[in-house]
Short mmCIF file of C-alpha atoms and ligand atoms in Angstrom, two decimals:
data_model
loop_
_atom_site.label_atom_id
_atom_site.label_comp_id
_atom_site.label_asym_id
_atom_site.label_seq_id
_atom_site.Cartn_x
_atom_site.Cartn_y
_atom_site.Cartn_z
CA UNK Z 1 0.00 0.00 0.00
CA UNK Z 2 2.50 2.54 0.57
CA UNK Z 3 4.55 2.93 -2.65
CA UNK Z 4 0.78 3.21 -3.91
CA UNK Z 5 -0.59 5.47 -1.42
CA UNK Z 6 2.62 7.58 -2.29
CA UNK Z 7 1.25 7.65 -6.36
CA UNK Z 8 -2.21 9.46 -5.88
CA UNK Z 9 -1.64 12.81 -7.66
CA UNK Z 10 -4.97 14.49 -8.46
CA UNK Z 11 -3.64 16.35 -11.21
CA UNK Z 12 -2.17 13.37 -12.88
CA UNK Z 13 -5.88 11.76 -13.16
CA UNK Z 14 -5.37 9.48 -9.93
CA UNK Z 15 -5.90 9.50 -6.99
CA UNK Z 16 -6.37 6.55 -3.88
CA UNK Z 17 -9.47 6.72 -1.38
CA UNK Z 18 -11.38 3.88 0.99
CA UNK Z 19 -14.51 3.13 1.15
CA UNK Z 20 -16.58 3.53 4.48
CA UNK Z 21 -15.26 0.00 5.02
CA UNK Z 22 -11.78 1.40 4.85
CA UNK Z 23 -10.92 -0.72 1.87
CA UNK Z 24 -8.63 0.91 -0.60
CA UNK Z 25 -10.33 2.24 -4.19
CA UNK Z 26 -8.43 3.43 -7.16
CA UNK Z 27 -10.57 6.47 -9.16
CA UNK Z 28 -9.56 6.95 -12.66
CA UNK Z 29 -9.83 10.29 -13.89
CA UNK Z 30 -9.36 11.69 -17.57
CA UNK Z 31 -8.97 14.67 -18.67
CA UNK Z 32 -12.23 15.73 -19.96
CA UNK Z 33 -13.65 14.63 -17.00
CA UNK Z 34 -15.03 10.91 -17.62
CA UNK Z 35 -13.99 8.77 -14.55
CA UNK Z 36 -14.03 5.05 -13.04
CA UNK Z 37 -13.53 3.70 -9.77
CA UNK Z 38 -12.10 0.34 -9.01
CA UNK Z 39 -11.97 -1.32 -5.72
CA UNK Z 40 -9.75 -3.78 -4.53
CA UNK Z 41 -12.74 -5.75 -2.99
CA UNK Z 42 -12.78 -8.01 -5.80
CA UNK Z 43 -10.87 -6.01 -8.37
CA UNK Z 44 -14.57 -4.77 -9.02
CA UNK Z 45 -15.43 -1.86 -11.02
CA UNK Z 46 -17.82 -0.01 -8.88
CA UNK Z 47 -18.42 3.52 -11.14
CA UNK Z 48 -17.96 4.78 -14.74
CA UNK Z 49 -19.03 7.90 -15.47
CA UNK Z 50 -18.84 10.05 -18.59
CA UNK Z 51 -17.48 13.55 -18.89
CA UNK Z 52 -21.11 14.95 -17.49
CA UNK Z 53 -20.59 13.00 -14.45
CA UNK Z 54 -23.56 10.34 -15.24
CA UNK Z 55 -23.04 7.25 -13.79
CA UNK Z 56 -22.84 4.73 -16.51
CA UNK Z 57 -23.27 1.55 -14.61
CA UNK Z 58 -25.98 0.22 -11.91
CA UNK Z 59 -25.30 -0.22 -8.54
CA UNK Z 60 -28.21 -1.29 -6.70
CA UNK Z 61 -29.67 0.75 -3.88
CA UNK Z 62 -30.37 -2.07 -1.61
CA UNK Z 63 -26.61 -3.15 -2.55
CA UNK Z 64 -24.73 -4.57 1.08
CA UNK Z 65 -21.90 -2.67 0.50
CA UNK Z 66 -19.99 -4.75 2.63
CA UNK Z 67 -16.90 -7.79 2.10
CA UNK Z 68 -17.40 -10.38 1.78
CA UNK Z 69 -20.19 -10.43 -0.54
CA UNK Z 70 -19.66 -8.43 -3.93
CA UNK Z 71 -21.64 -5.32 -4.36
CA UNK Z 72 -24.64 -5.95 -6.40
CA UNK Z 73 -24.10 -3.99 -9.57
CA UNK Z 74 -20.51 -2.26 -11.51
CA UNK Z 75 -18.12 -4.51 -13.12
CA UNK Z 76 -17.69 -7.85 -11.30
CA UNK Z 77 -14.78 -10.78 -11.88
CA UNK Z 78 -16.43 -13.75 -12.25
CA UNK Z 79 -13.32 -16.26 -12.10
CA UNK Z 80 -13.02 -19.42 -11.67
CA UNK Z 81 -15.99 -20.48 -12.41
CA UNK Z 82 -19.82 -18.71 -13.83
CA UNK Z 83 -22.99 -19.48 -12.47
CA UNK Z 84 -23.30 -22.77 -10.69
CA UNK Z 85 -21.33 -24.86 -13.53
CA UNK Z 86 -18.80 -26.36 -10.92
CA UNK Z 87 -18.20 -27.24 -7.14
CA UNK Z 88 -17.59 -23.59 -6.40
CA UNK Z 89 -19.96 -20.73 -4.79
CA UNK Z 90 -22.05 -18.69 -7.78
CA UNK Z 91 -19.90 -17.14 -10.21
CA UNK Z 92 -16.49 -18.03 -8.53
CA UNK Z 93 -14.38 -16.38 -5.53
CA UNK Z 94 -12.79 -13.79 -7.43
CA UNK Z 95 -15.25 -11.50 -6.95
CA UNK Z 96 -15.23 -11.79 -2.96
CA UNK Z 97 -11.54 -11.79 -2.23
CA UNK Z 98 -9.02 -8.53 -1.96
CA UNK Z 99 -7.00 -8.21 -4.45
CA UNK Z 100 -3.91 -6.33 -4.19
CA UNK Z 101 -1.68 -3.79 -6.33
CA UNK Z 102 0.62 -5.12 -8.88
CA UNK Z 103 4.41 -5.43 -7.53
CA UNK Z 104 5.30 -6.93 -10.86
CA UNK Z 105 3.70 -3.49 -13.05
CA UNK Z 106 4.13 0.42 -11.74
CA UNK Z 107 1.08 0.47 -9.35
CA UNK Z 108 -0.51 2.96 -11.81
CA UNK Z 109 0.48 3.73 -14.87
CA UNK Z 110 -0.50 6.42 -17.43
CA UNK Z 111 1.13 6.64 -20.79
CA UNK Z 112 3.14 9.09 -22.42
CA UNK Z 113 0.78 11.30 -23.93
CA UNK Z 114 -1.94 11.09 -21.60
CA UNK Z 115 -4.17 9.40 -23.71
CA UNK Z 116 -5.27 6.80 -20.73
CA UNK Z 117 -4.37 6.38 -17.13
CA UNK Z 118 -4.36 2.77 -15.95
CA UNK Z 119 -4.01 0.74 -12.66
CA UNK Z 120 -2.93 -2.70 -12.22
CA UNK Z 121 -4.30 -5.03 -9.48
CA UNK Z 122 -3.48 -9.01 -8.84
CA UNK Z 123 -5.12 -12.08 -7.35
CA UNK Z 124 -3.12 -15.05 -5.74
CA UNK Z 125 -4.98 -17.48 -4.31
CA UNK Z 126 -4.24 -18.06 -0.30
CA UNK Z 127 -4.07 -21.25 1.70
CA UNK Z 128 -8.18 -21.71 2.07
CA UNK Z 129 -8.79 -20.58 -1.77
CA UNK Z 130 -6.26 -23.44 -2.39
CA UNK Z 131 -8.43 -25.42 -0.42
CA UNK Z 132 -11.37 -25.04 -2.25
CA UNK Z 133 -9.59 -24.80 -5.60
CA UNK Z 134 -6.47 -26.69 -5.77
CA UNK Z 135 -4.89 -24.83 -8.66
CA UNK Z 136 -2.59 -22.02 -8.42
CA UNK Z 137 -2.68 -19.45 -10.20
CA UNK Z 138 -2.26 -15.35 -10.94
CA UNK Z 139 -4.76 -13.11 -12.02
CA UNK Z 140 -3.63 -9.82 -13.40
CA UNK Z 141 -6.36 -7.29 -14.11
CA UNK Z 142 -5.51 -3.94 -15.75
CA UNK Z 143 -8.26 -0.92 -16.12
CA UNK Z 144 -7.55 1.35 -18.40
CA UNK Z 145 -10.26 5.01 -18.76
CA UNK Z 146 -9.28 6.51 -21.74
CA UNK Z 147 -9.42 10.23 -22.64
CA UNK Z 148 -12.70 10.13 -23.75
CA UNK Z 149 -13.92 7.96 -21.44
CA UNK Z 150 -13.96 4.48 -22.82
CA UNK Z 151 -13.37 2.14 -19.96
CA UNK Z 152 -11.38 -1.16 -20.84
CA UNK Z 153 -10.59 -4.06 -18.86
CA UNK Z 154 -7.62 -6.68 -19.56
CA UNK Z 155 -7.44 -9.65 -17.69
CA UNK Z 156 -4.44 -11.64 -17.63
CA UNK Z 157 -4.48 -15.29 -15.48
CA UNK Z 158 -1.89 -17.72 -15.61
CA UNK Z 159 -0.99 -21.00 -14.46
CA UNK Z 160 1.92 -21.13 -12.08
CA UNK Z 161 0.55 -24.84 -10.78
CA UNK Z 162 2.06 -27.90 -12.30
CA UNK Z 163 -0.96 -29.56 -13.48
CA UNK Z 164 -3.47 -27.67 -16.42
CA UNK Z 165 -6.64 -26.26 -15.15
CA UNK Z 166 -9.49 -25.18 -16.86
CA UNK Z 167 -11.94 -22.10 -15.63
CA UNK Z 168 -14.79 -20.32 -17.09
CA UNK Z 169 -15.00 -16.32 -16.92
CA UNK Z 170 -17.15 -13.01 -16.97
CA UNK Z 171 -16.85 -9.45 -17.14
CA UNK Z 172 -20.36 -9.19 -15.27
CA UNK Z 173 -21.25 -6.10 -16.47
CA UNK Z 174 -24.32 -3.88 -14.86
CA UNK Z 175 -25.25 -1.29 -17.36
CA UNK Z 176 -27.79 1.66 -16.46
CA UNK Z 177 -30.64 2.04 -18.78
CA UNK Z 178 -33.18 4.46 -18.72
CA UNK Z 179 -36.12 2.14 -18.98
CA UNK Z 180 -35.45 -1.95 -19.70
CA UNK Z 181 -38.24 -1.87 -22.35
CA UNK Z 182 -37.19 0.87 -24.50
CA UNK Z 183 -33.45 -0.85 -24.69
CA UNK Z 184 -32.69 -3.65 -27.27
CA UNK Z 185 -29.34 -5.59 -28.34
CA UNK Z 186 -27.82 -5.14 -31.41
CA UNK Z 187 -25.06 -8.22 -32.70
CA UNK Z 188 -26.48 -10.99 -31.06
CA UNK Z 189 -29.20 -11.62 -33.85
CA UNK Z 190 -29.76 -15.40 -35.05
CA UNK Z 191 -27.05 -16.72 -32.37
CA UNK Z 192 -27.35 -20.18 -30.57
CA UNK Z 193 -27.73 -19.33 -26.49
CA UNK Z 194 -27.94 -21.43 -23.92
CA UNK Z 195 -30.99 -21.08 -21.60
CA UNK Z 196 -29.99 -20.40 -17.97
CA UNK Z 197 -34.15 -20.45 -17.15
CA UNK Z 198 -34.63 -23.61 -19.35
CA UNK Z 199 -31.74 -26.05 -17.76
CA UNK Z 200 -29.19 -24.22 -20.50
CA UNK Z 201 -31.51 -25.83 -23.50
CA UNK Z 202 -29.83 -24.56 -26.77
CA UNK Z 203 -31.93 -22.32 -28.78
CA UNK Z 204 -31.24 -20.17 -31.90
CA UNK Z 205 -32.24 -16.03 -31.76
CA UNK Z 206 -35.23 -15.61 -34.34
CA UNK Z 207 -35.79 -12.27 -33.82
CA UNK Z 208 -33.99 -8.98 -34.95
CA UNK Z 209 -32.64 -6.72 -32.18
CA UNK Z 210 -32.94 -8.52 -28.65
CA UNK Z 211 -35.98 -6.44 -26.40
CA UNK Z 212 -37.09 -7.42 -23.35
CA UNK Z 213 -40.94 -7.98 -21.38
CA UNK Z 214 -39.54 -10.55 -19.39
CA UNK Z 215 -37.07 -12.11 -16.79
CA UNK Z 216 -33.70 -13.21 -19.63
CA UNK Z 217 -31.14 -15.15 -18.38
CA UNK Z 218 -28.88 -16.34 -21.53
CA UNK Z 219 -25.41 -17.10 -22.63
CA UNK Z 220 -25.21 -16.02 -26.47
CA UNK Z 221 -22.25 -18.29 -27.84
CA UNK Z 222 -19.87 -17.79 -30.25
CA UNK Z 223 -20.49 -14.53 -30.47
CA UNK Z 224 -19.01 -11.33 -32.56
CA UNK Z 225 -16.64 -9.25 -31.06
CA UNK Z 226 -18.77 -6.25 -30.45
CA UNK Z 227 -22.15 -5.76 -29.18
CA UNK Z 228 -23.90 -2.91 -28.90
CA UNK Z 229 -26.68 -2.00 -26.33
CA UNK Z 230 -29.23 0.81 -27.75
CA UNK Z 231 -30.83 3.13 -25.16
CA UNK Z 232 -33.43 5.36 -26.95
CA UNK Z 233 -34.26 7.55 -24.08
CA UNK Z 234 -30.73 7.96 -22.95
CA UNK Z 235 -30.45 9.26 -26.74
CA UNK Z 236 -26.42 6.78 -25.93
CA UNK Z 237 -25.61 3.38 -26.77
CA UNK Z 238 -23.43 1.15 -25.20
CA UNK Z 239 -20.68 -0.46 -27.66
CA UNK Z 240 -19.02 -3.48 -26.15
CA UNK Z 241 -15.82 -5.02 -27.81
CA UNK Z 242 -14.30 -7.69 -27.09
CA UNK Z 243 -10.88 -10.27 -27.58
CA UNK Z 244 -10.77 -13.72 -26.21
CA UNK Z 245 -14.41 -13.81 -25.05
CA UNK Z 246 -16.58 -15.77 -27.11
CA UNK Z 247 -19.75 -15.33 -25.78
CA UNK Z 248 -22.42 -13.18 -24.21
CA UNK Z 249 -24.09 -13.33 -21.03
CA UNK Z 250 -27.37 -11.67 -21.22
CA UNK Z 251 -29.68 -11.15 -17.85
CA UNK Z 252 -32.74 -9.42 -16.60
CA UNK Z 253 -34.65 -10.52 -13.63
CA UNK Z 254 -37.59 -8.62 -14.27
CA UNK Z 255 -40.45 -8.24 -11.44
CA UNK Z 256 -40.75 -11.69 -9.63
CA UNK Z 257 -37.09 -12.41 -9.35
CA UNK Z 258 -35.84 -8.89 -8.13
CA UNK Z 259 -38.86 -9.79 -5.19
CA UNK Z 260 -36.80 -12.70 -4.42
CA UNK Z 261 -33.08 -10.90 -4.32
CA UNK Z 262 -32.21 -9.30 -0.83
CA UNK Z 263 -29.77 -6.84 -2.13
CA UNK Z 264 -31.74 -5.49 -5.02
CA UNK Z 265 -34.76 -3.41 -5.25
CA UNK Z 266 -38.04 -4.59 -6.60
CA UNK Z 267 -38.30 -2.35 -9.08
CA UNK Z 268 -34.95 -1.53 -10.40
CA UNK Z 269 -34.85 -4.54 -12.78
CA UNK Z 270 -36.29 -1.73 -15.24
CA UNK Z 271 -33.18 0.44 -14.75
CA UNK Z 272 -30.28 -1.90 -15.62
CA UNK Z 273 -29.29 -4.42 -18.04
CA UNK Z 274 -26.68 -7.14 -17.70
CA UNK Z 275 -24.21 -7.74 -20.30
CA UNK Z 276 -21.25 -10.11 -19.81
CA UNK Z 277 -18.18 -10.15 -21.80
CA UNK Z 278 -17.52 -14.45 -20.93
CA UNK Z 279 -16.24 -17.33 -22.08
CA UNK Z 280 -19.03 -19.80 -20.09
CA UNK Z 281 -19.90 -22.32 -22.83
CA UNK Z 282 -16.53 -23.96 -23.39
CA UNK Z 283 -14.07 -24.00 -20.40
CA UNK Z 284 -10.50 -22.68 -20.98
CA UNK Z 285 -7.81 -24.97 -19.72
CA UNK Z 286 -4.16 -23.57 -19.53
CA UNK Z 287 -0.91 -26.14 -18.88
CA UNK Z 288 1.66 -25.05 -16.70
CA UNK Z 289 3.29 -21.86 -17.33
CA UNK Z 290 0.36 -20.94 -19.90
CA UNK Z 291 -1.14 -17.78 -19.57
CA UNK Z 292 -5.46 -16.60 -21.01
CA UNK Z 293 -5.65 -13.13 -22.11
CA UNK Z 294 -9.72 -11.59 -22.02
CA UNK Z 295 -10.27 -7.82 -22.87
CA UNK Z 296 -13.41 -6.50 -22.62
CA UNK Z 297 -13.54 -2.23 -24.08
CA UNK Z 298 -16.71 -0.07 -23.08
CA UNK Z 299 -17.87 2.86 -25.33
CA UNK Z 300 -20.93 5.15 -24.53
CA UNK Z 301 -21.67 6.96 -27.62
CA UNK Z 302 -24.03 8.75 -28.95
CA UNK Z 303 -27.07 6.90 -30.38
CA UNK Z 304 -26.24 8.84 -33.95
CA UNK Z 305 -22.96 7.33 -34.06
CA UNK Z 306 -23.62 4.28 -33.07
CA UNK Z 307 -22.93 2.69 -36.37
CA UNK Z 308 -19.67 3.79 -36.78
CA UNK Z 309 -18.13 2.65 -33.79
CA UNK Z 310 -19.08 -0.99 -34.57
CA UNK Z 311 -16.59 -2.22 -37.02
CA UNK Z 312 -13.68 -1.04 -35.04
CA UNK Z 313 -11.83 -3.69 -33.18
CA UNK Z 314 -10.54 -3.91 -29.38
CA UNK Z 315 -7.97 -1.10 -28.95
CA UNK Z 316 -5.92 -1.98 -26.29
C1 LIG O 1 -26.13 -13.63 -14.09
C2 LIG O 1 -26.56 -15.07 -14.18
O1 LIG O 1 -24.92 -13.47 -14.77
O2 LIG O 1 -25.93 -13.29 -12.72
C3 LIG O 1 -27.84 -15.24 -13.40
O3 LIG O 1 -26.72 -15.44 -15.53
C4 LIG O 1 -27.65 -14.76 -11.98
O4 LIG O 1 -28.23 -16.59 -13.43
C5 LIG O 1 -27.12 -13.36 -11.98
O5 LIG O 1 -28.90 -14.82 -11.31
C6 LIG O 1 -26.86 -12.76 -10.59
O6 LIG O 1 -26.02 -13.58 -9.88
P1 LIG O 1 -25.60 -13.20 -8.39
O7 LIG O 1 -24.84 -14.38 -7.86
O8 LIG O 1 -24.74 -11.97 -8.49
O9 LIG O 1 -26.87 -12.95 -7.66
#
């Protein structure tokens, strides 16, 4: 902490605060005034905001706030596992544990020119995590804000154990919407998913842009690398790219499932929308010494220009 605590330097875009829990959070400031906050509580991105300070991602009002659970809403790792595919507690322990800043990396970085400011955080699994998941590894995250605001996440996690694993992953992505039913998915047209409300039955997307009047809960595979996620009202889309992810986790949980989730308000299903930059269908095993690369870039444009941010690739 201290050769970090030492790098916070408001006028370089950075600077280091804690939460009321005292745990440490890294805000990410650029220089027209977009911003993201990251918190070492499960290397989760908790805020994104654009240059008019709007808050570009959902956090939940009924949200715990409180380790170890994960705040319900921002940017969550889900790592090693997604959903309730293996042994392990929903969505992995990634998104539970502390992470810490990256020895290996400068602590924060911002390049030459100013045109992002980054920060680097790592996972090592402990003695109990080892426990429940015998397989050592190192997960390094970088978040990058750009300076016009496009948020991007890389995750690097490699093997340092002597025997291959194999994980799944998400980027479990809360976005803020104005209204659920006004907002439809562009990119995801005629793709297989697997049904997470129908015992992950494989069906094929008939339809043109994916809308929503009900609770969604589906992983579109072998998916293109961007997505985009049109918000009429909000007169912005959301352009998602991605490298190494093959698929898309979409979920809603409309009216009767929000009733049933402690940390989320009944009605807020119709303000948020998530997204997941994943790779859920097939596993990804890595050997010894092998390392999995998964970048996930976030764009809030305007809804005018929405088509001509969707044949560029991942940047970073
Ligand atoms: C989604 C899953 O990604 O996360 C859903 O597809 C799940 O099945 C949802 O309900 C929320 O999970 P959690 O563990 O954060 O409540």
């Amino acid at each position: 902490m201290g050769r970090f605590a030492n790098s916070t330097d408001r006028s370089s875009g950075l600077e280091v605060v804690r939460d009321w829990n005292g745990v440490t959070q890294v805000v990410l400031r650029s220089p027209k005034g977009a911003s993201a906050r990251v918190s070492l509580h499960g290397g989760q991105v908790v805020s994104w905001k654009n240059d008019r300070g709007e808050e570009l991602l959902f956090t939940s009002s009924k949200a715990f706030f409180k380790p170890p659970n994960a705040t319900r809403g921002g940017i969550q790792m889900c790592f090693p596992q997604f959903g309730y595919s293996g042994t392990l507690e929903r969505h992995g322990f990634a998104r539970n544990l502390f992470w810490a800043l990256d020895d290996e990396h400068a602590p924060i970085n911002h390049n030459d020119n100013g045109s992002k400011v980054s920060v680097d955080l790592i996972l090592k699994p402990s003695e109990d995590d080892l426990k429940c998941w015998p397989h050592c590894f190192e997960f390094r995250l970088r978040v990058f804000l750009s300076k016009d605001g496009d948020l991007s996440l890389i995750s690097r996690i490699r093997n340092v154990n002597g025997k291959p694993f194999s994980f799944s992953f998400a980027y479990h992505t809360y976005l803020s919407v104005s209204d659920i039913s006004e907002v439809r998915i562009e990119g995801l047209e005629t793709l297989d998913y697997l049904d997470n409300l129908s015992h992950q039955e494989r069906f094929t997307e008939q339809g043109d842009a994916i809308t929503f009047e009900s609770e969604v809960d589906r992983v579109y595979v072998s998916s293109p690398n961007v997505v985009a996620v049109l918000d009429h009202e909000k007169k912005h889309s959301f352009v998602i790219r991605k490298e190494g992810l093959p698929d898309v986790v979409v979920w809603n949980p409309w009216e009767k499932k929000s009733r049933t989730m402690v940390d989320f308000g009944d009605e807020e299903y119709k303000q948020m929308l998530c997204v997941d930059a994943a790779a859920v269908e097939r596993a990804i095993t890595l050997k010894p010494g092998e390392e999995w690369t998964g970048k996930m870039e976030l764009s809030a444009v305007s809804s005018t220009n929405c088509s001509d941010h969707l044949d560029h690739p991942v940047s970073i």
